[in-house]
Amino acid sequence: MTQIFVNLKRFDVPRNMGGVCPKEEPGDWIKWVLDECISMGLGSLEGVELVFLLPEGLILTAVNKLKEYSDEQIRALKIGSQGVFREDVKIGGNFGAFTTNFPAAAARNMGCSWTIIGHSEERKDKLGIIEAFHPEYRQNPDTLNKAITAVNRLINQEVICALERGINVLLCVGETAEERGEGPFEEQKPRICQSLKLQLEMGLQGIDKYKGRSKFVIGYEPVWAIGPGKIPPGSEYISFVSSYIKQVVKEEFQFDPVVVYGGGLKEENAGMISKIPTIGGGL
């Protein structure tokens, strides 16, 4: 099964407001996107799962749009959220005091079957909150490690909340330029592995009881390669990292994950990336 994840970020904001949605009414735009996908036959592809990760405001519109088509026409298409909160609604517990936060119960009830967790933008935001209170944390290796550990714990809480609701998880991991360090690739490898192993071990803690109930996909994002003008890694780099991700998950969690590549994925390098045996799709 090839996994393709399309993260539409803030496509709920039209261009005349500074966003990227080409239509003034974002709901009309996502309907058009899904109509086009189905007319091109993407919804009935064999061996492919195409997941649209949407802002909250577009989820219900997208889910209802898919209901207009037959199961055969949309079998490959899925709707997902761009994250879930680290706590959830519970019967007899917190009934819904989650202002500004998106609990997994809401995502599931709206029709999401997938969510993305630990995206580089999310990790950056969480570290930014820590930096607001401890602006010196990057200058002390011990304090920096504690901050990164705290972020990984929060991400793991989100993973468990999603799994509790039967939502499949795309967990993103990736090294920053600081974590990768300088020097040739051979010198960088141990540092890259150290960063990724921590993110995987902490992010997937406690998932054993959900195996067989939900899917787990690992999205690899080389954070240092994301953004305008950045050069994404080549096949040797991606092959090494995706192989290492598979190795860690198999050793620590006893399953062989699908690894998808994100971070500078574009038309120019998609063909090259698709030929890497340890890559099972894209983000």
GROMACS .gro file of C-alpha atoms in nm:
model
  283
    1MET     CA    1   0.000   0.000   0.000
    2THR     CA    2   0.139   0.338  -0.104
    3GLN     CA    3   0.051   0.615   0.143
    4ILE     CA    4   0.014   0.969   0.011
    5PHE     CA    5  -0.059   1.248   0.259
    6VAL     CA    6  -0.158   1.593   0.136
    7ASN     CA    7  -0.123   1.849   0.414
    8LEU     CA    8  -0.332   2.150   0.310
    9LYS     CA    9  -0.214   2.363   0.600
   10ARG     CA   10  -0.398   2.698   0.599
   11PHE     CA   11  -0.585   2.652   0.275
   12ASP     CA   12  -0.889   2.788   0.456
   13VAL     CA   13  -0.756   3.143   0.408
   14PRO     CA   14  -0.810   3.303   0.063
   15ARG     CA   15  -0.539   3.496  -0.117
   16ASN     CA   16  -0.710   3.830  -0.066
   17MET     CA   17  -0.655   3.780   0.307
   18GLY     CA   18  -0.292   3.679   0.270
   19GLY     CA   19  -0.349   3.304   0.246
   20VAL     CA   20  -0.309   3.057  -0.039
   21CYS     CA   21  -0.664   2.940  -0.115
   22PRO     CA   22  -0.739   3.040  -0.477
   23LYS     CA   23  -1.113   3.081  -0.407
   24GLU     CA   24  -1.270   3.336  -0.176
   25GLU     CA   25  -1.488   3.061  -0.029
   26PRO     CA   26  -1.254   2.784   0.094
   27GLY     CA   27  -1.545   2.540   0.124
   28ASP     CA   28  -1.607   2.568  -0.251
   29TRP     CA   29  -1.238   2.511  -0.314
   30ILE     CA   30  -1.210   2.183  -0.118
   31LYS     CA   31  -1.525   2.057  -0.291
   32TRP     CA   32  -1.362   2.135  -0.625
   33VAL     CA   33  -1.040   1.957  -0.520
   34LEU     CA   34  -1.230   1.640  -0.430
   35ASP     CA   35  -1.444   1.654  -0.744
   36GLU     CA   36  -1.126   1.681  -0.953
   37CYS     CA   37  -0.960   1.391  -0.771
   38ILE     CA   38  -1.259   1.169  -0.829
   39SER     CA   39  -1.300   1.273  -1.193
   40MET     CA   40  -0.935   1.175  -1.252
   41GLY     CA   41  -0.994   0.837  -1.089
   42LEU     CA   42  -0.770   0.896  -0.788
   43GLY     CA   43  -1.042   0.775  -0.553
   44SER     CA   44  -1.051   0.429  -0.709
   45LEU     CA   45  -0.677   0.366  -0.738
   46GLU     CA   46  -0.563   0.020  -0.634
   47GLY     CA   47  -0.295  -0.009  -0.368
   48VAL     CA   48  -0.300   0.362  -0.281
   49GLU     CA   49  -0.438   0.555   0.014
   50LEU     CA   50  -0.465   0.929  -0.047
   51VAL     CA   51  -0.524   1.126   0.272
   52PHE     CA   52  -0.614   1.495   0.283
   53LEU     CA   53  -0.506   1.655   0.612
   54LEU     CA   54  -0.733   1.955   0.654
   55PRO     CA   55  -0.782   2.257   0.877
   56GLU     CA   56  -1.078   2.206   1.111
   57GLY     CA   57  -1.303   2.443   0.916
   58LEU     CA   58  -1.285   2.231   0.600
   59ILE     CA   59  -1.327   1.883   0.750
   60LEU     CA   60  -1.707   1.858   0.757
   61THR     CA   61  -1.737   2.011   0.412
   62ALA     CA   62  -1.494   1.753   0.272
   63VAL     CA   63  -1.653   1.459   0.452
   64ASN     CA   64  -2.000   1.556   0.331
   65LYS     CA   65  -1.871   1.605  -0.024
   66LEU     CA   66  -1.737   1.250  -0.036
   67LYS     CA   67  -2.079   1.119   0.067
   68GLU     CA   68  -2.209   1.229  -0.273
   69TYR     CA   69  -2.004   0.955  -0.440
   70SER     CA   70  -2.016   0.577  -0.433
   71ASP     CA   71  -1.783   0.374  -0.215
   72GLU     CA   72  -1.604   0.252  -0.525
   73GLN     CA   73  -1.530   0.607  -0.640
   74ILE     CA   74  -1.381   0.719  -0.305
   75ARG     CA   75  -1.230   0.402  -0.160
   76ALA     CA   76  -0.873   0.541  -0.182
   77LEU     CA   77  -0.960   0.883  -0.037
   78LYS     CA   78  -0.951   0.963   0.334
   79ILE     CA   79  -0.994   1.279   0.540
   80GLY     CA   80  -0.763   1.361   0.830
   81SER     CA   81  -0.700   1.639   1.078
   82GLN     CA   82  -0.386   1.845   1.125
   83GLY     CA   83  -0.346   1.728   1.482
   84VAL     CA   84  -0.536   1.650   1.800
   85PHE     CA   85  -0.503   1.786   2.151
   86ARG     CA   86  -0.312   1.598   2.421
   87GLU     CA   87  -0.628   1.550   2.631
   88ASP     CA   88  -0.969   1.428   2.520
   89VAL     CA   89  -1.337   1.442   2.604
   90LYS     CA   90  -1.442   1.163   2.839
   91ILE     CA   91  -1.776   1.031   2.956
   92GLY     CA   92  -1.805   1.127   3.320
   93GLY     CA   93  -1.496   1.346   3.286
   94ASN     CA   94  -1.412   1.658   3.090
   95PHE     CA   95  -1.722   1.708   2.876
   96GLY     CA   96  -1.565   1.960   2.640
   97ALA     CA   97  -1.373   2.245   2.802
   98PHE     CA   98  -1.121   2.259   2.518
   99THR     CA   99  -1.152   2.613   2.388
  100THR     CA  100  -0.903   2.667   2.101
  101ASN     CA  101  -0.795   2.301   2.119
  102PHE     CA  102  -0.914   2.015   1.899
  103PRO     CA  103  -0.980   1.692   2.092
  104ALA     CA  104  -0.958   1.357   1.918
  105ALA     CA  105  -1.324   1.292   1.993
  106ALA     CA  106  -1.419   1.592   1.778
  107ALA     CA  107  -1.190   1.483   1.495
  108ARG     CA  108  -1.337   1.133   1.496
  109ASN     CA  109  -1.696   1.257   1.520
  110MET     CA  110  -1.641   1.488   1.223
  111GLY     CA  111  -1.526   1.196   1.009
  112CYS     CA  112  -1.147   1.198   1.033
  113SER     CA  113  -0.978   0.862   0.998
  114TRP     CA  114  -0.622   1.003   1.009
  115THR     CA  115  -0.430   1.273   1.192
  116ILE     CA  116  -0.079   1.413   1.158
  117ILE     CA  117   0.117   1.452   1.482
  118GLY     CA  118   0.463   1.594   1.547
  119HIS     CA  119   0.486   1.793   1.224
  120SER     CA  120   0.794   2.016   1.219
  121GLU     CA  121   0.574   2.323   1.257
  122GLU     CA  122   0.411   2.174   1.567
  123ARG     CA  123   0.745   2.085   1.723
  124LYS     CA  124   0.875   2.436   1.650
  125ASP     CA  125   0.568   2.590   1.815
  126LYS     CA  126   0.602   2.382   2.130
  127LEU     CA  127   0.972   2.462   2.160
  128GLY     CA  128   0.883   2.828   2.105
  129ILE     CA  129   0.657   2.822   2.410
  130ILE     CA  130   0.942   2.683   2.619
  131GLU     CA  131   1.176   2.947   2.479
  132ALA     CA  132   0.934   3.223   2.580
  133PHE     CA  133   0.985   3.126   2.944
  134HIS     CA  134   1.347   3.011   2.916
  135PRO     CA  135   1.508   3.211   2.633
  136GLU     CA  136   1.849   3.075   2.725
  137TYR     CA  137   1.756   2.707   2.687
  138ARG     CA  138   1.937   2.658   2.354
  139GLN     CA  139   2.266   2.771   2.508
  140ASN     CA  140   2.279   2.484   2.757
  141PRO     CA  141   2.288   2.129   2.614
  142ASP     CA  142   2.125   1.982   2.927
  143THR     CA  143   1.842   2.236   2.921
  144LEU     CA  144   1.797   2.188   2.546
  145ASN     CA  145   1.766   1.811   2.590
  146LYS     CA  146   1.506   1.860   2.863
  147ALA     CA  147   1.305   2.090   2.634
  148ILE     CA  148   1.315   1.840   2.346
  149THR     CA  149   1.214   1.559   2.584
  150ALA     CA  150   0.918   1.765   2.706
  151VAL     CA  151   0.800   1.821   2.349
  152ASN     CA  152   0.826   1.450   2.270
  153ARG     CA  153   0.616   1.367   2.577
  154LEU     CA  154   0.344   1.606   2.468
  155ILE     CA  155   0.346   1.456   2.119
  156ASN     CA  156   0.313   1.106   2.264
  157GLN     CA  157   0.007   1.216   2.461
  158GLU     CA  158  -0.149   1.333   2.134
  159VAL     CA  159  -0.066   1.000   1.967
  160ILE     CA  160  -0.239   0.805   2.245
  161CYS     CA  161  -0.547   1.030   2.237
  162ALA     CA  162  -0.581   0.973   1.862
  163LEU     CA  163  -0.538   0.597   1.895
  164GLU     CA  164  -0.794   0.581   2.175
  165ARG     CA  165  -1.048   0.718   1.928
  166GLY     CA  166  -0.949   0.476   1.654
  167ILE     CA  167  -0.777   0.742   1.446
  168ASN     CA  168  -0.477   0.634   1.237
  169VAL     CA  169  -0.157   0.826   1.310
  170LEU     CA  170   0.105   0.982   1.085
  171LEU     CA  171   0.387   1.057   1.328
  172CYS     CA  172   0.644   1.299   1.190
  173VAL     CA  173   1.009   1.290   1.292
  174GLY     CA  174   1.311   1.472   1.161
  175GLU     CA  175   1.639   1.635   1.255
  176THR     CA  176   1.708   2.008   1.261
  177ALA     CA  177   2.025   2.164   1.123
  178GLU     CA  178   2.146   2.205   1.481
  179GLU     CA  179   2.087   1.838   1.560
  180ARG     CA  180   2.249   1.721   1.237
  181GLY     CA  181   2.556   1.933   1.291
  182GLU     CA  182   2.838   2.020   1.056
  183GLY     CA  183   3.082   1.805   0.864
  184PRO     CA  184   3.047   1.530   0.603
  185PHE     CA  185   2.750   1.294   0.601
  186GLU     CA  186   2.945   1.012   0.772
  187GLU     CA  187   3.011   1.239   1.070
  188GLN     CA  188   2.649   1.354   1.079
  189LYS     CA  189   2.500   1.004   1.082
  190PRO     CA  190   2.537   0.932   1.458
  191ARG     CA  191   2.384   1.268   1.548
  192ILE     CA  192   2.094   1.218   1.306
  193CYS     CA  193   2.028   0.873   1.450
  194GLN     CA  194   2.036   1.003   1.807
  195SER     CA  195   1.774   1.267   1.731
  196LEU     CA  196   1.543   1.033   1.539
  197LYS     CA  197   1.566   0.750   1.788
  198LEU     CA  198   1.456   0.975   2.075
  199GLN     CA  199   1.159   1.105   1.875
  200LEU     CA  200   1.052   0.752   1.778
  201GLU     CA  201   1.100   0.591   2.118
  202MET     CA  202   0.912   0.863   2.301
  203GLY     CA  203   0.651   0.933   2.034
  204LEU     CA  204   0.541   0.569   2.007
  205GLN     CA  205   0.543   0.482   2.376
  206GLY     CA  206   0.236   0.286   2.482
  207ILE     CA  207   0.111   0.191   2.135
  208ASP     CA  208   0.123  -0.189   2.180
  209LYS     CA  209  -0.244  -0.233   2.265
  210TYR     CA  210  -0.350  -0.039   1.955
  211LYS     CA  211  -0.170  -0.259   1.704
  212GLY     CA  212  -0.421  -0.414   1.470
  213ARG     CA  213  -0.677  -0.146   1.557
  214SER     CA  214  -0.508   0.154   1.400
  215LYS     CA  215  -0.241   0.222   1.139
  216PHE     CA  216   0.093   0.384   1.217
  217VAL     CA  217   0.291   0.564   0.948
  218ILE     CA  218   0.616   0.752   1.008
  219GLY     CA  219   0.667   1.074   0.816
  220TYR     CA  220   1.032   1.173   0.776
  221GLU     CA  221   1.089   1.548   0.756
  222PRO     CA  222   1.447   1.675   0.739
  223VAL     CA  223   1.365   2.004   0.908
  224TRP     CA  224   1.681   2.169   0.775
  225ALA     CA  225   1.555   2.114   0.416
  226ILE     CA  226   1.212   2.274   0.460
  227GLY     CA  227   1.145   2.624   0.328
  228PRO     CA  228   1.207   2.845   0.024
  229GLY     CA  229   1.553   2.809  -0.124
  230LYS     CA  230   1.639   2.501   0.082
  231ILE     CA  231   1.788   2.199  -0.096
  232PRO     CA  232   1.631   1.864   0.001
  233PRO     CA  233   1.855   1.563   0.061
  234GLY     CA  234   1.944   1.312  -0.208
  235SER     CA  235   1.863   0.944  -0.233
  236GLU     CA  236   2.160   0.827  -0.022
  237TYR     CA  237   2.057   1.047   0.270
  238ILE     CA  238   1.687   0.958   0.252
  239SER     CA  239   1.763   0.589   0.209
  240PHE     CA  240   1.989   0.585   0.515
  241VAL     CA  241   1.741   0.767   0.736
  242SER     CA  242   1.431   0.572   0.627
  243SER     CA  243   1.619   0.243   0.677
  244TYR     CA  244   1.722   0.355   1.025
  245ILE     CA  245   1.365   0.456   1.113
  246LYS     CA  246   1.242   0.111   1.012
  247GLN     CA  247   1.519  -0.053   1.212
  248VAL     CA  248   1.438   0.137   1.532
  249VAL     CA  249   1.063   0.075   1.511
  250LYS     CA  250   1.111  -0.295   1.437
  251GLU     CA  251   1.353  -0.337   1.727
  252GLU     CA  252   1.161  -0.128   1.980
  253PHE     CA  253   0.798  -0.183   1.879
  254GLN     CA  254   0.802  -0.507   1.677
  255PHE     CA  255   0.642  -0.390   1.354
  256ASP     CA  256   0.769  -0.271   1.019
  257PRO     CA  257   0.632   0.079   0.958
  258VAL     CA  258   0.554   0.251   0.632
  259VAL     CA  259   0.788   0.550   0.605
  260VAL     CA  260   0.682   0.843   0.388
  261TYR     CA  261   0.900   1.135   0.286
  262GLY     CA  262   0.810   1.498   0.346
  263GLY     CA  263   1.017   1.813   0.345
  264GLY     CA  264   1.104   1.953   0.005
  265LEU     CA  265   0.896   1.690  -0.176
  266LYS     CA  266   0.820   1.829  -0.520
  267GLU     CA  267   0.766   1.724  -0.879
  268GLU     CA  268   1.138   1.744  -0.952
  269ASN     CA  269   1.243   1.488  -0.688
  270ALA     CA  270   0.929   1.275  -0.649
  271GLY     CA  271   1.049   1.022  -0.907
  272MET     CA  272   1.383   0.977  -0.733
  273ILE     CA  273   1.223   0.941  -0.391
  274SER     CA  274   0.966   0.690  -0.516
  275LYS     CA  275   1.249   0.457  -0.621
  276ILE     CA  276   1.394   0.430  -0.267
  277PRO     CA  277   1.287   0.083  -0.142
  278THR     CA  278   1.240   0.194   0.220
  279ILE     CA  279   1.007   0.480   0.128
  280GLY     CA  280   0.640   0.390   0.099
  281GLY     CA  281   0.486   0.720  -0.003
  282GLY     CA  282   0.498   1.095   0.043
  283LEU     CA  283   0.386   1.384   0.260
   0.00000   0.00000   0.00000
